[in-house]
Short mmCIF file of C-alpha atoms in Angstrom, two decimals:
data_model
loop_
_atom_site.label_atom_id
_atom_site.label_comp_id
_atom_site.label_asym_id
_atom_site.label_seq_id
_atom_site.Cartn_x
_atom_site.Cartn_y
_atom_site.Cartn_z
CA MET C 209 14.70 0.67 -19.06
CA LYS C 210 14.43 -2.95 -20.05
CA LYS C 211 11.42 -3.72 -18.11
CA GLY C 212 8.90 -1.87 -15.88
CA ILE C 213 9.45 -1.55 -12.19
CA PHE C 214 6.48 -1.92 -9.73
CA ILE C 215 6.77 -0.22 -6.27
CA SER C 216 4.26 -0.28 -3.74
CA VAL C 217 4.19 1.63 -0.37
CA GLU C 218 2.33 0.18 2.60
CA GLY C 219 1.75 0.87 6.38
CA SER C 220 -0.78 1.70 8.96
CA ASP C 221 -2.93 4.83 8.70
CA GLY C 222 -0.89 7.96 9.81
CA SER C 223 2.40 6.23 9.36
CA GLY C 224 3.83 8.87 6.84
CA LYS C 225 3.14 6.96 3.61
CA SER C 226 2.02 10.10 1.67
CA THR C 227 5.00 12.12 2.63
CA GLN C 228 7.49 9.38 1.55
CA ILE C 229 5.53 8.67 -1.61
CA GLU C 230 6.26 12.33 -2.62
CA ASN C 231 9.80 11.86 -1.82
CA ILE C 232 9.87 8.63 -4.10
CA LYS C 233 8.22 10.61 -6.85
CA LYS C 234 10.90 13.32 -6.49
CA PHE C 235 13.65 10.75 -6.63
CA PHE C 236 12.64 9.75 -10.08
CA LYS C 237 11.79 13.17 -11.23
CA ASP C 238 15.29 14.29 -10.35
CA LYS C 239 16.66 11.59 -12.60
CA GLY C 240 14.46 12.50 -15.53
CA ILE C 241 12.42 9.30 -15.27
CA ASP C 242 8.69 9.43 -15.81
CA ILE C 243 6.36 7.51 -13.54
CA VAL C 244 2.93 6.26 -13.27
CA PHE C 245 1.58 7.03 -9.73
CA THR C 246 -1.64 5.46 -8.66
CA ARG C 247 -3.47 4.43 -5.51
CA GLU C 248 -5.67 1.62 -3.98
CA PRO C 249 -8.44 1.35 -3.69
CA GLY C 250 -8.92 3.41 -6.78
CA GLY C 251 -6.66 4.12 -9.82
CA THR C 252 -9.51 3.67 -12.32
CA GLN C 253 -12.87 5.27 -12.66
CA ILE C 254 -14.43 1.94 -11.45
CA GLY C 255 -11.91 1.63 -8.67
CA GLU C 256 -12.68 5.16 -7.44
CA ILE C 257 -16.53 4.37 -7.41
CA LEU C 258 -15.65 1.24 -5.48
CA ARG C 259 -13.28 3.23 -3.16
CA ASN C 260 -16.03 5.64 -2.03
CA LEU C 261 -18.16 2.72 -1.30
CA VAL C 262 -15.85 0.79 0.76
CA LEU C 263 -14.46 3.74 2.73
CA ASP C 264 -17.99 5.44 3.29
CA LYS C 265 -18.33 5.59 7.17
CA ASN C 266 -22.00 5.71 6.93
CA LEU C 267 -22.01 2.13 5.65
CA LYS C 268 -21.34 0.60 9.09
CA GLU C 269 -23.31 -2.65 8.23
CA MET C 270 -20.93 -3.76 5.49
CA ASP C 271 -20.02 -7.31 5.96
CA ASP C 272 -16.43 -8.29 6.21
CA MET C 273 -16.33 -10.55 3.36
CA THR C 274 -18.13 -7.98 1.31
CA GLU C 275 -15.37 -5.42 2.03
CA ALA C 276 -12.67 -7.81 1.13
CA LEU C 277 -14.45 -8.68 -1.98
CA VAL C 278 -15.03 -5.10 -3.04
CA TYR C 279 -11.16 -4.23 -2.45
CA ALA C 280 -10.41 -7.26 -4.58
CA ALA C 281 -12.76 -6.02 -7.44
CA ALA C 282 -11.23 -2.65 -7.44
CA ARG C 283 -7.65 -4.16 -7.53
CA ALA C 284 -8.78 -6.56 -10.50
CA GLN C 285 -9.74 -3.68 -12.49
CA HIS C 286 -6.75 -1.62 -11.48
CA VAL C 287 -4.36 -4.29 -12.52
CA ALA C 288 -5.96 -4.86 -15.89
CA GLN C 289 -6.38 -1.36 -16.79
CA VAL C 290 -3.34 0.63 -15.42
CA ILE C 291 -0.73 -1.45 -13.59
CA LYS C 292 0.00 -4.24 -16.27
CA PRO C 293 -0.23 -1.93 -19.33
CA ALA C 294 2.19 0.43 -17.63
CA LEU C 295 4.70 -2.33 -16.80
CA ASN C 296 4.48 -3.85 -20.17
CA GLU C 297 5.46 -0.56 -21.53
CA GLY C 298 8.44 -0.51 -19.32
CA LYS C 299 7.32 2.28 -17.09
CA ILE C 300 7.74 2.65 -13.34
CA VAL C 301 4.70 2.20 -11.30
CA ILE C 302 4.33 3.54 -7.78
CA CYS C 303 1.31 2.66 -6.07
CA ASP C 304 -0.02 3.74 -2.58
CA ARG C 305 -1.29 0.48 -1.24
CA PHE C 306 -1.67 -2.87 -2.90
CA VAL C 307 -2.52 -6.48 -2.17
CA ASP C 308 -0.53 -6.46 1.23
CA SER C 309 -3.19 -4.18 2.41
CA SER C 310 -5.88 -6.51 1.96
CA ILE C 311 -4.10 -9.34 3.45
CA ALA C 312 -3.18 -7.16 6.49
CA TYR C 313 -6.50 -5.38 6.95
CA GLN C 314 -8.96 -7.96 5.94
CA GLY C 315 -6.90 -11.22 6.43
CA TYR C 316 -5.41 -10.28 9.83
CA GLY C 317 -7.35 -7.33 10.97
CA ARG C 318 -10.94 -8.78 10.14
CA GLY C 319 -9.65 -12.38 10.76
CA LEU C 320 -10.68 -13.68 7.13
CA GLY C 321 -7.32 -15.39 6.94
CA GLU C 322 -6.28 -17.18 3.90
CA SER C 323 -9.40 -16.54 1.98
CA VAL C 324 -8.17 -12.98 1.27
CA LYS C 325 -5.02 -14.23 -0.51
CA ILE C 326 -7.04 -16.61 -2.45
CA ILE C 327 -9.42 -13.98 -3.73
CA ASN C 328 -6.61 -11.63 -4.46
CA ASP C 329 -4.60 -14.22 -6.30
CA PHE C 330 -7.32 -13.96 -9.07
CA ALA C 331 -7.40 -10.17 -8.78
CA ILE C 332 -3.65 -9.63 -9.26
CA ALA C 333 -3.29 -12.18 -11.98
CA GLY C 334 0.40 -12.83 -11.18
CA CYS C 335 1.22 -9.14 -10.94
CA MET C 336 3.34 -8.32 -7.80
CA PRO C 337 5.57 -5.27 -6.66
CA ASP C 338 9.18 -5.65 -7.23
CA VAL C 339 9.76 -4.03 -3.92
CA THR C 340 7.33 -2.92 -1.16
CA PHE C 341 8.23 -0.22 1.32
CA LEU C 342 6.49 -0.93 4.67
CA MET C 343 6.25 2.16 6.93
CA LYS C 344 6.34 0.66 10.40
CA MET C 345 4.71 2.68 13.20
CA ASP C 346 2.63 1.86 16.32
CA PRO C 347 -0.86 2.40 14.68
CA ARG C 348 -2.23 3.96 17.97
CA ILE C 349 0.31 6.77 17.29
CA GLY C 350 -0.34 6.95 13.55
CA ARG C 351 -4.09 7.18 13.97
CA ARG C 352 -3.76 10.24 16.37
CA ARG C 353 -2.22 12.18 13.36
CA ILE C 354 -5.67 12.00 11.58
CA LYS C 355 -8.25 14.34 12.76
CA ALA C 356 -11.39 12.46 13.92
CA ASP C 357 -13.71 14.04 11.40
CA GLN C 358 -11.30 13.21 8.51
CA GLN C 359 -11.23 9.48 9.29
CA ASP C 360 -12.88 7.05 6.90
CA ARG C 361 -14.88 3.76 7.83
CA ILE C 362 -11.66 1.79 8.18
CA GLU C 363 -9.67 4.47 10.00
CA LEU C 364 -12.57 4.60 12.51
CA GLU C 365 -12.25 1.18 13.65
CA LYS C 366 -11.02 0.38 17.23
CA ASP C 367 -7.33 0.03 18.22
CA ASP C 368 -7.61 -3.71 18.36
CA PHE C 369 -8.47 -3.95 14.73
CA HIS C 370 -5.47 -1.68 13.73
CA ILE C 371 -3.00 -3.56 16.06
CA LYS C 372 -4.02 -6.91 14.43
CA THR C 373 -3.59 -5.28 11.09
CA PHE C 374 -0.10 -4.00 11.85
CA GLU C 375 0.88 -7.56 13.29
CA GLY C 376 -0.26 -8.78 9.85
CA TYR C 377 2.11 -6.33 8.23
CA LEU C 378 4.98 -7.49 10.29
CA GLU C 379 4.13 -11.27 9.50
CA LEU C 380 4.21 -10.27 5.78
CA GLU C 381 7.71 -8.67 6.13
CA ARG C 382 8.85 -11.90 7.77
CA GLN C 383 7.40 -14.02 4.81
CA TYR C 384 8.69 -11.84 1.99
CA PRO C 385 12.08 -10.36 3.15
CA ASP C 386 13.32 -10.17 -0.44
CA ARG C 387 10.40 -7.98 -1.40
CA ILE C 388 9.19 -6.12 1.57
CA VAL C 389 11.62 -3.55 2.99
CA GLY C 390 10.55 -2.64 6.52
CA ILE C 391 11.07 1.20 7.39
CA ASP C 392 11.22 2.70 11.01
CA ALA C 393 8.62 5.40 10.37
CA SER C 394 9.30 6.82 13.85
CA ARG C 395 12.35 8.54 12.76
CA THR C 396 12.79 11.86 10.92
CA ILE C 397 11.45 12.24 7.41
CA GLU C 398 14.83 12.91 6.17
CA GLU C 399 16.26 9.69 7.73
CA ILE C 400 13.36 7.75 6.16
CA LYS C 401 14.05 9.37 2.85
CA ILE C 402 17.68 8.30 2.80
CA ASP C 403 16.89 4.79 3.61
CA ILE C 404 14.13 4.57 0.84
CA TYR C 405 16.51 6.37 -1.80
CA ASN C 406 19.34 3.90 -1.03
CA LYS C 407 17.03 1.06 -1.87
CA LEU C 408 15.76 2.70 -4.86
CA GLU C 409 19.13 3.28 -6.21
CA ASP C 410 19.70 -0.74 -5.86
CA VAL C 411 16.38 -1.32 -7.62
CA LEU C 412 17.41 0.91 -10.51
CA LYS C 413 20.60 -0.92 -10.96
CA SER C 414 19.03 -4.20 -11.04
CA VAL C 415 17.01 -3.18 -14.20
CA VAL C 416 19.05 -0.66 -15.99
CA GLU C 417 22.01 -1.75 -18.12
#
């Protein structure tokens, strides 16, 4: 491996991200390739504290910009402490959500617009995924997969918010077609896995000589 590979997985809540992340892990494990798996918000001790804060459903008074800044703060620590060091060592990093989540959820869902990208440009310090798998599913269907008592502060938002967020993801897919791979998440797990595996083979070929 000449250089590290950064893979992120995005999508609305309940879109099947977790299942396909496990399949991605297996893809590399079957090839004998070690990976670094991490998540956002979180991935570091500081990040996990901030995750608990921003997703706490009891904190209904949290301002939208406060929310965006907390996510960005957790991401800055994550990039500095985990992601960049791993990539510099030539490792494969798989991240459950990254900066696209903030742009979709806070930029589009909350209506904060370009300010979210500006904040996160500082947080990511030039570190972007090589490929992003976007699990595309009607958020109203996805949310029904999550039991009401298990939903966090963001998941508990009304359908209108989640629809705007999903539209944000679709806009990002249009803007960055070379990086974001849209996956129809309404199909079977096996069909989705095959699409992802085919793309992962291409990614490996591009960096392994």
